[in-house]
mmCIF file of C-alpha atoms and ligand atoms in Angstrom:
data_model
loop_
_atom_site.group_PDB
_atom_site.id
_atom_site.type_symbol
_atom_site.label_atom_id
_atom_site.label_comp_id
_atom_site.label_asym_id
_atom_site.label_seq_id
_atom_site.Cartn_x
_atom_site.Cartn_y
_atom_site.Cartn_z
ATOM 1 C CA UNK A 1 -5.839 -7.044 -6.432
ATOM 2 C CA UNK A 2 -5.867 -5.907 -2.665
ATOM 3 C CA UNK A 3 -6.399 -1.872 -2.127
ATOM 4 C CA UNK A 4 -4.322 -0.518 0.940
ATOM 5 C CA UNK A 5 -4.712 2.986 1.994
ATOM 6 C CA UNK A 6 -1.525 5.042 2.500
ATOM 7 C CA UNK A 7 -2.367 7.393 4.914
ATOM 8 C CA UNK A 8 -3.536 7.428 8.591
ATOM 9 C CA UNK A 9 -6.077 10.311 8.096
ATOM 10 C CA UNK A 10 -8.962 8.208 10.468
ATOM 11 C CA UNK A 11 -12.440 9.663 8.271
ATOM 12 C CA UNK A 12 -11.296 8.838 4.769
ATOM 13 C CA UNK A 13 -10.033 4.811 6.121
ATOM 14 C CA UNK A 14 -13.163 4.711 7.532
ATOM 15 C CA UNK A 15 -15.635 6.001 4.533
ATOM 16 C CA UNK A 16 -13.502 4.014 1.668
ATOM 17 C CA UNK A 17 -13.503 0.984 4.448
ATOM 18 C CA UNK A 18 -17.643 1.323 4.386
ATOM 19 C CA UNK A 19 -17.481 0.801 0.849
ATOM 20 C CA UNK A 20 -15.676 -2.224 1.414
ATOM 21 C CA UNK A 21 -12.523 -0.650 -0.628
ATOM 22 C CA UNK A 22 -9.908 -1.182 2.126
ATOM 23 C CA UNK A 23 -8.190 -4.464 2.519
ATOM 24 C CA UNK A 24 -5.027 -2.857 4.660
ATOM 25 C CA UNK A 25 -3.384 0.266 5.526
ATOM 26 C CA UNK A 26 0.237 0.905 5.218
ATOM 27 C CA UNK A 27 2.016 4.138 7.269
ATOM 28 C CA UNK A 28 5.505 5.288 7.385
ATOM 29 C CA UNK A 29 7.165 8.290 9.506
ATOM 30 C CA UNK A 30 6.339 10.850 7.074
ATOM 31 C CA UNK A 31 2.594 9.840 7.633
ATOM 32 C CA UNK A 32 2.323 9.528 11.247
ATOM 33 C CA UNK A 33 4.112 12.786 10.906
ATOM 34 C CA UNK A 34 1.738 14.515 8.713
ATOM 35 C CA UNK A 35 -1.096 12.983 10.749
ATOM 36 C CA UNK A 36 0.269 14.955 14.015
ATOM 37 C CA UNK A 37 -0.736 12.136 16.084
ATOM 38 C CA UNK A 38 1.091 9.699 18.460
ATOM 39 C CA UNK A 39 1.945 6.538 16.536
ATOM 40 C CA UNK A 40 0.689 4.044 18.714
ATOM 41 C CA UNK A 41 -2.520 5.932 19.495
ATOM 42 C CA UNK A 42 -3.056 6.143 15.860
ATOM 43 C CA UNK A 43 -1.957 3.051 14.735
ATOM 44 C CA UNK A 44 -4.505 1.260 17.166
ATOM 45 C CA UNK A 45 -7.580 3.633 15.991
ATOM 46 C CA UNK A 46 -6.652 2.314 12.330
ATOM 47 C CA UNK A 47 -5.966 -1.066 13.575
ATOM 48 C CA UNK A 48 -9.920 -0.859 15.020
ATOM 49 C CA UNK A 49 -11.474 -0.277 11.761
ATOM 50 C CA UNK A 50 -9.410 -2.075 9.601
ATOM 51 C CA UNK A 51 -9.100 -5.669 9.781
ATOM 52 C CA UNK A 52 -6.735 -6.325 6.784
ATOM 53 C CA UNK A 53 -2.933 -5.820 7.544
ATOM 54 C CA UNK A 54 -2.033 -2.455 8.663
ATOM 55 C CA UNK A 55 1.881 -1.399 8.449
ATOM 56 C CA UNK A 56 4.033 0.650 11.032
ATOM 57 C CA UNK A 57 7.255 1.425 10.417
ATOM 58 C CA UNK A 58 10.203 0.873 12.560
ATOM 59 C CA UNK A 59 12.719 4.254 12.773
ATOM 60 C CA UNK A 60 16.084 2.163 14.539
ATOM 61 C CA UNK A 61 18.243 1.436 12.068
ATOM 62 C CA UNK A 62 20.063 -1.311 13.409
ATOM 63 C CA UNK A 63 18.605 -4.939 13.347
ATOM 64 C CA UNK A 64 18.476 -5.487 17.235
ATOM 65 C CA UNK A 65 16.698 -2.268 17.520
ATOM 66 C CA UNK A 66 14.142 -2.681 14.730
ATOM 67 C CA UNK A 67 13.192 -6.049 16.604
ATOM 68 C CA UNK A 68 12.642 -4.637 19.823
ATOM 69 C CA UNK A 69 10.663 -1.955 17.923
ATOM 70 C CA UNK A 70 9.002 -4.403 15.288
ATOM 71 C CA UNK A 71 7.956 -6.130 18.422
ATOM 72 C CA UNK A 72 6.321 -3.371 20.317
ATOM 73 C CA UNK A 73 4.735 -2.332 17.707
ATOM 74 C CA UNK A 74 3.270 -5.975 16.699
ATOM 75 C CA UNK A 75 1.637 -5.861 20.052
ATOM 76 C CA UNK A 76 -0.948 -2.630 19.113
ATOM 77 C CA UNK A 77 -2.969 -5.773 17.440
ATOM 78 C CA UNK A 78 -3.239 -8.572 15.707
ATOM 79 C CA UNK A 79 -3.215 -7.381 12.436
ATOM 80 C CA UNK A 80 -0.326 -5.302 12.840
ATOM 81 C CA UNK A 81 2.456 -5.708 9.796
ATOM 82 C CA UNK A 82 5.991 -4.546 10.604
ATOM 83 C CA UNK A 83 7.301 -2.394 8.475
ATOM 84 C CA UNK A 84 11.148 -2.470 7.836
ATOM 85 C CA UNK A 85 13.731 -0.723 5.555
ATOM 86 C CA UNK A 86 15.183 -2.535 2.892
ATOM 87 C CA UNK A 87 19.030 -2.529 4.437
ATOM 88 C CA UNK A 88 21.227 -5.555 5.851
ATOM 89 C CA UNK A 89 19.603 -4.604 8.948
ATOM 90 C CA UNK A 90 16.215 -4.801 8.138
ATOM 91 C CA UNK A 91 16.324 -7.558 6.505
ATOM 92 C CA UNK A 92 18.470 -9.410 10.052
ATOM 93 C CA UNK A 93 14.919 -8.121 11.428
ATOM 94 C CA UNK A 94 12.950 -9.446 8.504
ATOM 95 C CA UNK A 95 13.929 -13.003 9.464
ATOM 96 C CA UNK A 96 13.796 -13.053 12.392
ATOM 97 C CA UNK A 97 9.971 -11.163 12.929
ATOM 98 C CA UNK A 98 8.945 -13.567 10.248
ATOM 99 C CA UNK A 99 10.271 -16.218 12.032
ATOM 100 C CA UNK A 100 7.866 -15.523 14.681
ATOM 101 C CA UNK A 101 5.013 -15.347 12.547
ATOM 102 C CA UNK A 102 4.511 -11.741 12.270
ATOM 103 C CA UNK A 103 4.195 -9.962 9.118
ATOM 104 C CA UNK A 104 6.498 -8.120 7.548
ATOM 105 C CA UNK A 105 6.455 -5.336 4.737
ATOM 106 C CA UNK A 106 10.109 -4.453 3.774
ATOM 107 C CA UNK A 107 9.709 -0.981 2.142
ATOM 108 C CA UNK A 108 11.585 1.479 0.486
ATOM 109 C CA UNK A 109 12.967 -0.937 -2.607
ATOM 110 C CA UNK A 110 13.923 0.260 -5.381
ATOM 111 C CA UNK A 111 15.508 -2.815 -7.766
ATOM 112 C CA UNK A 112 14.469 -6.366 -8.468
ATOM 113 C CA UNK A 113 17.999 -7.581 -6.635
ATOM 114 C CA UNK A 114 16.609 -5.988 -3.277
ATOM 115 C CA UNK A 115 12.615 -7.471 -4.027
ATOM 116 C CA UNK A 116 14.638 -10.824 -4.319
ATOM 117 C CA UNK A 117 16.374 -10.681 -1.260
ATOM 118 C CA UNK A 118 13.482 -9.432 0.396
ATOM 119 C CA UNK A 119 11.792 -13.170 -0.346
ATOM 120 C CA UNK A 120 14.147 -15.043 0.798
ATOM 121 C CA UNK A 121 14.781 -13.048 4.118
ATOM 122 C CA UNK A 122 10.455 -13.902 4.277
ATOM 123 C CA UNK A 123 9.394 -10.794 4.068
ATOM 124 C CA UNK A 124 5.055 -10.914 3.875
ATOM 125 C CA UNK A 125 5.222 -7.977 1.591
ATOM 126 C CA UNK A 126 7.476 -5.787 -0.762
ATOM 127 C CA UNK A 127 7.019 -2.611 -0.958
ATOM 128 C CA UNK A 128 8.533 -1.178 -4.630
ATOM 129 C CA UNK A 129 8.039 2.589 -4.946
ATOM 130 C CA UNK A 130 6.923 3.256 -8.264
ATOM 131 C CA UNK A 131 6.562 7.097 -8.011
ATOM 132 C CA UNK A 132 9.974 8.175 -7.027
ATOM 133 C CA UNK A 133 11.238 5.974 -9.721
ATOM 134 C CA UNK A 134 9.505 7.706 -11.840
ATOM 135 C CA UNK A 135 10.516 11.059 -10.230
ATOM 136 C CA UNK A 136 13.970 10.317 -11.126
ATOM 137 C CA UNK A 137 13.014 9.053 -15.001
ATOM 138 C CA UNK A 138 13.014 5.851 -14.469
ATOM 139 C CA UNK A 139 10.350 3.186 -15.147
ATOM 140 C CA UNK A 140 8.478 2.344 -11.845
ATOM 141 C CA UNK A 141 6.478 0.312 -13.520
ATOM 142 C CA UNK A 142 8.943 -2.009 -14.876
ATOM 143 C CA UNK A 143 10.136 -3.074 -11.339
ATOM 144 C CA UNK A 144 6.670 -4.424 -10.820
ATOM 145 C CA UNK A 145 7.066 -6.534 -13.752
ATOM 146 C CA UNK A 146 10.455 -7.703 -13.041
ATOM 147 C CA UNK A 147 9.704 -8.464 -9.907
ATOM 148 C CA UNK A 148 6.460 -9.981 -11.214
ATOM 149 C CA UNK A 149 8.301 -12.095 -12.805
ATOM 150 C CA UNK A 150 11.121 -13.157 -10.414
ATOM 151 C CA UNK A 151 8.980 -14.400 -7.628
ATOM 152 C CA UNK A 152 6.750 -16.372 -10.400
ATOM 153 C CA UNK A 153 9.668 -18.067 -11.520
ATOM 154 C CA UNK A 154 10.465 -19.378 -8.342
ATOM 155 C CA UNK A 155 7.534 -18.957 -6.200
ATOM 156 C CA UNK A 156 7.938 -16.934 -3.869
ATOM 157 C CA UNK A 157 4.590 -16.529 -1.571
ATOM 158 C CA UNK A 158 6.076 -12.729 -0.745
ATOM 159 C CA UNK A 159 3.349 -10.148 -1.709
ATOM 160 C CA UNK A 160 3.933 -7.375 -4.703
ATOM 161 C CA UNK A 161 2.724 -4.369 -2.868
ATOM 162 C CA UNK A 162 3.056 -1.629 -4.874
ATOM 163 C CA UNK A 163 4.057 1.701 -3.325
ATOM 164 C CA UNK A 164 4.299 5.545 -3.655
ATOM 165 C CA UNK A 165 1.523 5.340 -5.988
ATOM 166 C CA UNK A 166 0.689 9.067 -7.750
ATOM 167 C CA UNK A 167 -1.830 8.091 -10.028
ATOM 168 C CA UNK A 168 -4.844 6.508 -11.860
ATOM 169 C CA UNK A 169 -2.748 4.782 -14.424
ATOM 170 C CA UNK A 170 -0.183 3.295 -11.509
ATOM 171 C CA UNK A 171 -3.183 1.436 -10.065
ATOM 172 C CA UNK A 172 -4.548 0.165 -13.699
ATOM 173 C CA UNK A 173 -0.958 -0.661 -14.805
ATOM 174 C CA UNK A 174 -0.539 -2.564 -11.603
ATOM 175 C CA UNK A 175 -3.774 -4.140 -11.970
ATOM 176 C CA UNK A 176 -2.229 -5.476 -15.551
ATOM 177 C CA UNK A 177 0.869 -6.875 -13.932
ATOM 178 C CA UNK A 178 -0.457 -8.920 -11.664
ATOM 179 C CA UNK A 179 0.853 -6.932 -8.556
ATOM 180 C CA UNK A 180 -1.281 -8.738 -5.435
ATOM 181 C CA UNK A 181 -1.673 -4.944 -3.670
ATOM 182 C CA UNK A 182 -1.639 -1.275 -4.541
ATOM 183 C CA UNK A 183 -1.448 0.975 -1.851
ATOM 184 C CA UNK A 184 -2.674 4.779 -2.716
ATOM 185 C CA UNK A 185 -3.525 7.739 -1.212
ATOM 186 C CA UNK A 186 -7.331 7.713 -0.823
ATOM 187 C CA UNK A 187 -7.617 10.950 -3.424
ATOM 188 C CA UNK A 188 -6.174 8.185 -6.008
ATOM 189 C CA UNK A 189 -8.423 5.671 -5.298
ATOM 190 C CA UNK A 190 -11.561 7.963 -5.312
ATOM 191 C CA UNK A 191 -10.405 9.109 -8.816
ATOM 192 C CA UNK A 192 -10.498 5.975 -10.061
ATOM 193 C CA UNK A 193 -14.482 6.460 -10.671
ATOM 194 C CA UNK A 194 -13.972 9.793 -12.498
ATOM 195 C CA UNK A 195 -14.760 9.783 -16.361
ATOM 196 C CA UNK A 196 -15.706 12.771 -18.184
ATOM 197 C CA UNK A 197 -17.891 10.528 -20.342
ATOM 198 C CA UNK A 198 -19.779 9.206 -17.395
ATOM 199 C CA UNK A 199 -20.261 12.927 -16.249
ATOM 200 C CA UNK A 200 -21.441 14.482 -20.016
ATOM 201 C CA UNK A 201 -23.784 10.770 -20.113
ATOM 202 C CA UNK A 202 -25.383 11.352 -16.708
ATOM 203 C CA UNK A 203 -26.029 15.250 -17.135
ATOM 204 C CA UNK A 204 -27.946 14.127 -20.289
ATOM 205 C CA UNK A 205 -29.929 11.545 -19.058
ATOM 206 C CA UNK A 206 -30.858 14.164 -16.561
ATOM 207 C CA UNK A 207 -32.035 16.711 -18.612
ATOM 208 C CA UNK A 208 -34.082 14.087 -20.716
ATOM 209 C CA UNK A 209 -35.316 13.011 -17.763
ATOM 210 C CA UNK A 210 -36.669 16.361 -16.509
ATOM 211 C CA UNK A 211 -38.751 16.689 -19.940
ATOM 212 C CA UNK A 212 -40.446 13.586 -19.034
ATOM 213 C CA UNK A 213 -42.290 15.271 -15.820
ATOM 214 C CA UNK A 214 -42.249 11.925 -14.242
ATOM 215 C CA UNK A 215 -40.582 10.772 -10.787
ATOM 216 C CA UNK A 216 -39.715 7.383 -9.112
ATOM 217 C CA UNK A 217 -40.334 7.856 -5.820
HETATM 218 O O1 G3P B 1 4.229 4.149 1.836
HETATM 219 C C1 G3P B 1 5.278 4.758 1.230
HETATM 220 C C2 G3P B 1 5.046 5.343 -0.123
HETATM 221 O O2 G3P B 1 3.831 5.001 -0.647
HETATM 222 C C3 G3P B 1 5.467 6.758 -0.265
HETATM 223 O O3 G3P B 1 4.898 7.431 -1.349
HETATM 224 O O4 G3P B 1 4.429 9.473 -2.651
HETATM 225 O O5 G3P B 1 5.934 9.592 -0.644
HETATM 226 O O6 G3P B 1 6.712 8.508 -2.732
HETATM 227 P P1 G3P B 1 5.531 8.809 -1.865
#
């Protein structure tokens, strides 16, 4: 399973990228917003340390626009994926941007209907958001494995990438699905080594080792 960061804060991409933990970044308005930065500006410094596929969103909301957009923003790099609401009109632009070999992460779905349309309009990537699902009591998770399902039944090459991820057990659950990418805020993803086990185990091999007077290095 592919890890993509969802954020555009520059120092944690780059320390979870050392650790070879970053295989993409994804963005959306809210994050260039929260970032305070200028999205092409941005964009490119993420683009620079990432090599995997890193997703900007268009903001037009009709097709013709999102092109031009998709376009301009395609053109900050090479690995550049254009990110596009899951309406009529972005999936007009989904077509056609695919069409001319760029990749595409349609974002923002919500049902297995939209994930399937989102295939066959050749979208690169779906982008099912788990948390708000939840947020509203429903199952998040169960969109991944309905939509899990739906492109293995037909084979669709369209990537699972799972979205407005909250926690730990959204990754693992993922993970158990089969979803090809999570993508996380990077607190989430450091969490993921946290266990109070491994904490209590280390402090005691610590103290044990103290009595033992002895050293390494
Ligand atoms: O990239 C979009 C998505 O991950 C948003 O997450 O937490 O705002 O629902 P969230």
């Amino acid at each position: 399973m592919k890890f993509f960061l969802d954020t555009a804060d520059i120092d944690a991409i780059a320390e979870l990228n050392d650790l070879g933990m970053v295989d993409g970044v994804t963005t959306n308005p809210s994050i260039i917003m929260k970032s305070g930065r200028d999205i092409m500006e941005v964009t490119k410094e993420i683009c620079d340390i990432v090599s995997g596929p890193v997703s900007a969103e268009v903001v037009a909301t009709k097709a013709d626009d999102m092109i031009a957009e998709g376009r301009k923003l395609a053109e900050i790099a090479e690995n550049i994926t254009v990110k596009l609401p899951l309406t009529w009109d972005g999936l007009k632009a989904c077509k056609t941007l695919s069409g001319e070999g760029k990749m595409v992460n349609v974002t923002l779905c919500f049902s297995p209907n939209q994930a399937l349309l989102a295939a066959k309009a050749g979208a690169t990537f779906i982008s099912p958001f788990v948390g708000r699902l939840d947020d509203i009591n429903l199952d998040g998770m169960e969109l991944i494995e309905d939509i899990r399902t739906i492109y293995d039944n037909y084979n669709f090459e369209t990537e699972i990438l799972v979205a407005s991820i909250r926690s730990v057990n959204h990754v693992l659950d993922s993970a158990r699905i089969g979803a090809d990418v999570i993508t996380a805020p990077p607190a989430v993803i450091k969490k993921m080594a946290d266990h109070v086990l491994t904490d209590k185990g280390l402090d005691a091999f610590m103290k044990d080792w103290a009595k033992t007077g002895q050293s390494i290095l």
